[in-house]
XYZ file of C-alpha atoms in Angstrom:
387
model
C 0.000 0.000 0.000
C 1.358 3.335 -0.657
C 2.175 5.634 2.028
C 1.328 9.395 1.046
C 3.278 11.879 2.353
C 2.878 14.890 4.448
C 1.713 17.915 2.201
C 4.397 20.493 2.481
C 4.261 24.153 1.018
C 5.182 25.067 -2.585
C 6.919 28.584 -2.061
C 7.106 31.311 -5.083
C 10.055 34.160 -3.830
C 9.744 38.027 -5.772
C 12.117 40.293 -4.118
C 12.074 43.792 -5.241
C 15.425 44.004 -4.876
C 16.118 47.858 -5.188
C 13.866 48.234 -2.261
C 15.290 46.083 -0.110
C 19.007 46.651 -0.798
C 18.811 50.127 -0.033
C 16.654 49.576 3.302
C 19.433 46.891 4.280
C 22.037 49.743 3.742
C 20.031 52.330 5.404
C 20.624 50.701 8.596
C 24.306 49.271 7.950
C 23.442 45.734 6.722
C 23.964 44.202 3.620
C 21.262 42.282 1.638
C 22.135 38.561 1.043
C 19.410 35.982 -0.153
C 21.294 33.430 1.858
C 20.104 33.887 5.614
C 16.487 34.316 4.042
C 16.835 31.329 1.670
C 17.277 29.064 4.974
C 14.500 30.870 6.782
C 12.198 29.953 3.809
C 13.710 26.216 3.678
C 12.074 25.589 7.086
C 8.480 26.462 5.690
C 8.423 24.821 2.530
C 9.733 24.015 -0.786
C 10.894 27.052 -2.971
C 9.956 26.523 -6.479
C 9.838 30.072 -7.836
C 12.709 32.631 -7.213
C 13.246 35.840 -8.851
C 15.010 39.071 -8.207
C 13.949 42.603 -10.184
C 16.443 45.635 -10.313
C 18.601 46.868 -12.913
C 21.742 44.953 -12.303
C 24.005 47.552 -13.552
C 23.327 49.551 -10.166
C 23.282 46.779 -7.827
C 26.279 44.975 -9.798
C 27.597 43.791 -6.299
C 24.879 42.150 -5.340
C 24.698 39.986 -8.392
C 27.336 36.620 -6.960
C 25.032 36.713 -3.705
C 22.274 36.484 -5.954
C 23.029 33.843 -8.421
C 24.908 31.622 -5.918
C 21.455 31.497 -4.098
C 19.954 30.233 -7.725
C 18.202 33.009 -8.025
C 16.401 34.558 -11.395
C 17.957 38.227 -12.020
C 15.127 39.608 -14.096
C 17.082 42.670 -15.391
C 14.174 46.088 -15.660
C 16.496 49.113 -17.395
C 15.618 52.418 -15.583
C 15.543 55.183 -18.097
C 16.912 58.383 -17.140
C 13.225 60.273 -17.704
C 11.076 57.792 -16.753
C 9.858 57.338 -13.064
C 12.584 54.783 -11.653
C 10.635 52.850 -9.082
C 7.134 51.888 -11.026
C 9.006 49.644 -13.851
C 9.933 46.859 -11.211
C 7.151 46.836 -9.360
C 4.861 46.190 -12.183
C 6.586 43.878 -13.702
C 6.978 41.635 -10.226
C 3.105 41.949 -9.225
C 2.243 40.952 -13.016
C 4.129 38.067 -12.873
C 3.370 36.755 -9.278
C -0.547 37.007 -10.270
C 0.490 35.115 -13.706
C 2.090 32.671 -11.308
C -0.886 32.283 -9.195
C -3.336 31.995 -12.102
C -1.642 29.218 -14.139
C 0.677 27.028 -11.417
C -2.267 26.268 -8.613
C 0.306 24.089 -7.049
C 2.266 27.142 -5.492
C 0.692 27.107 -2.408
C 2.931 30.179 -0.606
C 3.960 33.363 -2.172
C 6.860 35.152 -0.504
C 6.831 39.430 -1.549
C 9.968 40.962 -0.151
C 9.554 44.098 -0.492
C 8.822 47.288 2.173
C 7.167 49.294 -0.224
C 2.994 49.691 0.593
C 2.120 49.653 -2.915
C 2.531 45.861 -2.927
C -0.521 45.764 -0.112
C -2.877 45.385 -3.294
C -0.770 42.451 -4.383
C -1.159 40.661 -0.916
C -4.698 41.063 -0.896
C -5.486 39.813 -4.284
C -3.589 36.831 -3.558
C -4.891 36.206 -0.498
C -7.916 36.226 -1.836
C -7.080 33.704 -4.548
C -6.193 31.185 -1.370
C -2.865 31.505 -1.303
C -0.709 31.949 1.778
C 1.540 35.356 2.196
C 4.728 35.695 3.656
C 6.010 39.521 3.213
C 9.996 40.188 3.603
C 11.487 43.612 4.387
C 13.389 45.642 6.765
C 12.253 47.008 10.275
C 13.227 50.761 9.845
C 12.037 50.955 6.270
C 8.800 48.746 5.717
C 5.637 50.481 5.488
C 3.135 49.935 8.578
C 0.447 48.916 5.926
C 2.275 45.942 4.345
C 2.724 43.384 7.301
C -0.989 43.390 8.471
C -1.982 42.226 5.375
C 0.282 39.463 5.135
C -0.415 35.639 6.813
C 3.415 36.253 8.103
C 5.512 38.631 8.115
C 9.590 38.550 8.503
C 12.122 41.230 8.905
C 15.290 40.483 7.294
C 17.710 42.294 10.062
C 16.698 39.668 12.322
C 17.049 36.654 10.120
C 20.072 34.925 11.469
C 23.133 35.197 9.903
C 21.921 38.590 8.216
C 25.701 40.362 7.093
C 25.926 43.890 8.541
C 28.043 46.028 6.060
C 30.582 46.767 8.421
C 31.321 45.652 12.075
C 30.235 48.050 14.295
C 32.268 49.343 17.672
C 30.379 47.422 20.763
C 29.697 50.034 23.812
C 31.776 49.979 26.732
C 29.034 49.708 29.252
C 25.941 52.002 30.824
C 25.442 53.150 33.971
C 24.858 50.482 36.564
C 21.422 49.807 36.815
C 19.831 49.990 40.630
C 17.236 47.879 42.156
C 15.433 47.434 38.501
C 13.958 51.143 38.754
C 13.394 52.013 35.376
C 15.196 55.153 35.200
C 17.239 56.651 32.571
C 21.072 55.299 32.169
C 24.128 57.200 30.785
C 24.867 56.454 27.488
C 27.600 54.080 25.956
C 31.044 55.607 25.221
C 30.821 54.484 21.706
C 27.550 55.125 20.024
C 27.231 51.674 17.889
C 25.560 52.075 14.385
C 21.801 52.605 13.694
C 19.514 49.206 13.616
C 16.665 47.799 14.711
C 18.276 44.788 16.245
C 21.370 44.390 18.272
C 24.401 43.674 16.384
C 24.920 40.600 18.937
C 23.271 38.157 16.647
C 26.549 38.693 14.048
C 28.718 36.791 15.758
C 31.621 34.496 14.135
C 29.617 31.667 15.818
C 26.362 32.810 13.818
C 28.412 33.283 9.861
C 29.572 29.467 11.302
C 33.298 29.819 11.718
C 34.290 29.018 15.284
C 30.960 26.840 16.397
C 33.649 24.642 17.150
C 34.862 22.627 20.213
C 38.259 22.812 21.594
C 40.633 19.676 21.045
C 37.557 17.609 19.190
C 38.270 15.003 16.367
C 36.998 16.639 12.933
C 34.317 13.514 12.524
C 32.926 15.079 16.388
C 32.978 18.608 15.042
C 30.952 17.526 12.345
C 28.542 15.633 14.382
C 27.993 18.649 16.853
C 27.665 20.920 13.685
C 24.761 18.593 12.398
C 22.966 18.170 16.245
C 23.085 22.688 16.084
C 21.719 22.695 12.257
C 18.743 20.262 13.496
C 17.967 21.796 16.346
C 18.463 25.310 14.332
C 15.910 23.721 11.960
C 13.258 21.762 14.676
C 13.397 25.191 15.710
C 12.752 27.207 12.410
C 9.953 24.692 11.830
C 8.104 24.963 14.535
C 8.050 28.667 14.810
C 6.551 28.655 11.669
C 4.056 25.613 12.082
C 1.447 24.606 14.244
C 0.984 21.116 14.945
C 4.052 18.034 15.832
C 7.190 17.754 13.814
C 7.407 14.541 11.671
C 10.969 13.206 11.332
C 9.833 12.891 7.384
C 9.023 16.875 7.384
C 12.528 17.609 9.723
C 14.733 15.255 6.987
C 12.838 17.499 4.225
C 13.591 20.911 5.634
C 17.154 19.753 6.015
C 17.728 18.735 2.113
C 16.226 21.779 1.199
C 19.274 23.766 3.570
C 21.743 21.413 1.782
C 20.623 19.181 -0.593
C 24.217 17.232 -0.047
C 22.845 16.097 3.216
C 23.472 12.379 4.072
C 23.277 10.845 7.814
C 25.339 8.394 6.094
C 28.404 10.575 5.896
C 28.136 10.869 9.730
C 28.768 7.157 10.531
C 24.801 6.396 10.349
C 22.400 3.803 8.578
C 19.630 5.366 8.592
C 17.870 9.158 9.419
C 15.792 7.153 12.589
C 19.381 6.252 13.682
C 20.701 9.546 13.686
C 17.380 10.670 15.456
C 17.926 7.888 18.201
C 21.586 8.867 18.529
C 20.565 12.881 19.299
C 17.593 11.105 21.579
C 20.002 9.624 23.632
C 22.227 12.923 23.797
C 19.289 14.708 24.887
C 19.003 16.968 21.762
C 15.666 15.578 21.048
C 13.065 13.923 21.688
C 10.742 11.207 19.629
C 7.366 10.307 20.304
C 5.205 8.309 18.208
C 3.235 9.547 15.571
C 0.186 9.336 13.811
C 2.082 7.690 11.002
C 4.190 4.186 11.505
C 8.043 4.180 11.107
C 7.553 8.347 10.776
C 7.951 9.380 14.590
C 7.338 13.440 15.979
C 10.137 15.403 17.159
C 10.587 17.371 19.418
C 12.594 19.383 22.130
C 13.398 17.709 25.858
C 11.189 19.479 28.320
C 15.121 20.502 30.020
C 17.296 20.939 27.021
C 20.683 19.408 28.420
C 23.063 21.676 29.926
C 20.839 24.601 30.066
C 20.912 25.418 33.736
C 24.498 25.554 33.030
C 24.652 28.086 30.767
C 22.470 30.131 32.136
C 24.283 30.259 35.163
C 27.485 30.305 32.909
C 25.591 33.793 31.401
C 24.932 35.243 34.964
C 28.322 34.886 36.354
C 29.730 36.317 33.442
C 27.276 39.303 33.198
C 28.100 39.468 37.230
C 31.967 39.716 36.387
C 31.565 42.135 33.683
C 29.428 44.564 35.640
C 32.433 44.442 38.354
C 35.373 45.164 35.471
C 32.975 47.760 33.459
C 31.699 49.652 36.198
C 27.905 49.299 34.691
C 25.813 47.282 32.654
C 27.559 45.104 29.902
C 25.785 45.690 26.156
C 24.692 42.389 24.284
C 26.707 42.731 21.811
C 30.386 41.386 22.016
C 28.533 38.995 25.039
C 28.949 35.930 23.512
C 32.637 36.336 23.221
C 32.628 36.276 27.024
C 30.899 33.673 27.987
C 33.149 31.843 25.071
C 36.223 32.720 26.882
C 35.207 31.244 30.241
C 33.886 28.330 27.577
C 35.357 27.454 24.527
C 32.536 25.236 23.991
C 29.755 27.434 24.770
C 26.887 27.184 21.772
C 23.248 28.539 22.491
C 22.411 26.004 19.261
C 22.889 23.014 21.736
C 19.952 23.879 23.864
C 17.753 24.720 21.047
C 17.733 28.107 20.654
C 18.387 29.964 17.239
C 20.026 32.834 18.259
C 22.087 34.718 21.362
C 19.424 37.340 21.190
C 16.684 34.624 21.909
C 18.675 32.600 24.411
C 19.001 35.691 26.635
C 15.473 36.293 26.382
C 14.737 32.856 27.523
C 17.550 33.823 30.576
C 15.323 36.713 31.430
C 12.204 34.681 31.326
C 13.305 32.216 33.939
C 14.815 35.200 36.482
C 18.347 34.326 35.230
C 19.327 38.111 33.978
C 17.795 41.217 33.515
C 18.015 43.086 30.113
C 16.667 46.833 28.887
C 16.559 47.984 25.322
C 18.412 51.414 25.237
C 17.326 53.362 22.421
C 19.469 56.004 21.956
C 22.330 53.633 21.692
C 20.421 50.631 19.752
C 21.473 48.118 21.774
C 20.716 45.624 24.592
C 22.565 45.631 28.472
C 22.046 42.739 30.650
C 22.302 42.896 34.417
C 22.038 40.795 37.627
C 19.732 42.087 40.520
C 21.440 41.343 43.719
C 18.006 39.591 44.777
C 17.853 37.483 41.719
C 17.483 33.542 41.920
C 20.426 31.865 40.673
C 18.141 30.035 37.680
């Protein structure tokens, strides 16, 4: 008897590229289809992907572009016409082409923080098809995202490249009590964005997620346990319902279609699940279909009470040495030196950002979101529980 499998999403991706390459540089990052290629890999299959600019002003972007396989549909700009109406057109004509004639594209991803696209949306959306708008959090219009089924901003993708590394600030004035009052500003003023620039670090661009004194084959087997749980993760942000080992194998192909638990010393995908089971990376339950168990997280990731006690001594220390509240960014370099094996990926989480959150959450650390200097400072109240 045949087994049918799970219905995943067909994705179509139009990226008014002009739009969103000048919003990226607006607030010092750089726009790479990469980190948003691996966001969109957790939510479905990408069938459709095309870009629309003329290329001879974005000529930089083009590698970026075409090592991510996408289309560069090339719109001239003539010197008295209206530059920004060409592109547009062009894109919304051929997404609603798309949605007439392929009814198997399920999921149309518009990235893009111009308002004029709202129309767009909501004729697609009313042709059944599921939205997911793309743009950038200081530049995308406050019409576009409530007409979308989901909306993501591309500065806080992970692994989103930032132009140029900016200066982290020395410290704020200690913070008292946890009165919200006012603190002194940072020594350096770090550069304009909507998201702390502790997410860029080397671990997150995946050059030194490494272990000290580790055998390559173990490096490579606690790089694969952080891309699953990267991916469980990405999947079930985006998903309601249990993970399927079938859908969790899927999602990882379409990251890297090279992908083979084989080359990791395993028989079979179930294996390699077992294997993380017993490592306390995940957990399996049994599922609705037979041989095709759920996934999921451990109830108490393993190690986390560590590390979040390895994050409030550390914060603890650096409030001591700075005089004042430590900023987020340049964080995770700490808590790396006091260990060299230190990865928030272990426990689950996708991010720095979002592993501090979850420290606040559970009393761990306090954190306030400065806006005049754009970034994040952590502190411990002397009354605190220890986790």
């Amino acid at each position: 008897m045949a087994i049918t499998e799970p219905a995943e999403e067909r994705l179509a991706l139009f990226i008014d590229h002009e739009n969103v390459a000048i919003g990226a540089r607006d607030i010092g990052y750089r726009f790479d289809p990469a980190p948003l290629m691996e966001a969109l890999a957790e939510r479905g299959k990408l069938l459709v992907r095309k870009a629309y600019a003329d290329w001879n002003l974005f000529s930089e972007d083009r590698r970026g572009m075409v090592d991510s396989n996408v289309e560069l549909l090339e719109i001239p700009q003539r010197s008295d016409s209206v530059r920004k109406n060409a592109a547009d057109i062009q894109m919304a004509v051929d997404a609603l082409e798309l949605a007439f004639t392929r009814d198997f594209v399920s999921t149309f991803v518009i990235v893009s923080g111009d308002s004029d696209f709202t129309p767009l949306v909501s004729k697609l959306r009313e042709l059944n098809k599921r939205v997911i708008g793309v743009g950038l959090k200081g530049s995308t219009s406050a019409m576009l995202p409530p007409a979308c089924d989901e909306f993501l901003f591309y500065d806080r993708l992970e692994g989103a490249p930032r132009r140029t590394p900016g200066s982290a600030p020395a410290g704020r004035a200690k913070k008292k009590g946890g009165t919200k009052k006012s603190s002194g500003k940072a020594t350096t003023t770090p550069a304009p964005a909507s998201e702390p620039k502790a997410e860029m670090t080397p671990d997150d661009a995946g050059q030194a997620d490494k272990p000290a004194k580790a055998s390559s084959q173990k490096q490579d087997l606690r790089k694969l346990e952080r891309l699953i749980a990267r991916t469980l993760s990405g999947i079930q942000s985006s998903a309601d319902g249990a993970v399927q080992a079938s859908n969790l194998k899927r999602a990882l192909l379409r990251k890297d279609p090279t992908f083979n638990e084989q080359d990791y010393g395993f028989r079979g995908f179930r294996e390699l699940l077992r294997h993380l089971e017993e490592q306390k990376v995940l957990v399996l339950t049994q599922g609705s279909a037979k041989g095709d168990p759920e996934v999921d997280f451990p109830s108490a990731p393993r190690d986390e009470d560590a590390a979040f006690q390895l994050l409030r001594t550390t914060v603890k220390e650096l409030m001591d040495e700075l005089g004042g509240d430590p900023p987020l960014s340049g964080l995770k370099d700490q808590l790396r030196k006091r260990q060299p094996d230190f990865s928030e990926k272990d426990l689950g989480y996708s991010g720095f950002l979002q592993f501090c959150k979850a420290a606040v959450n559970k009393d761990v650390v306090e954190m306030d979101w400065e806006e005049p200097d754009q970034e994040y400072y952590l502190y411990v109240e002397d009354d605190a529980p220890a986790s």
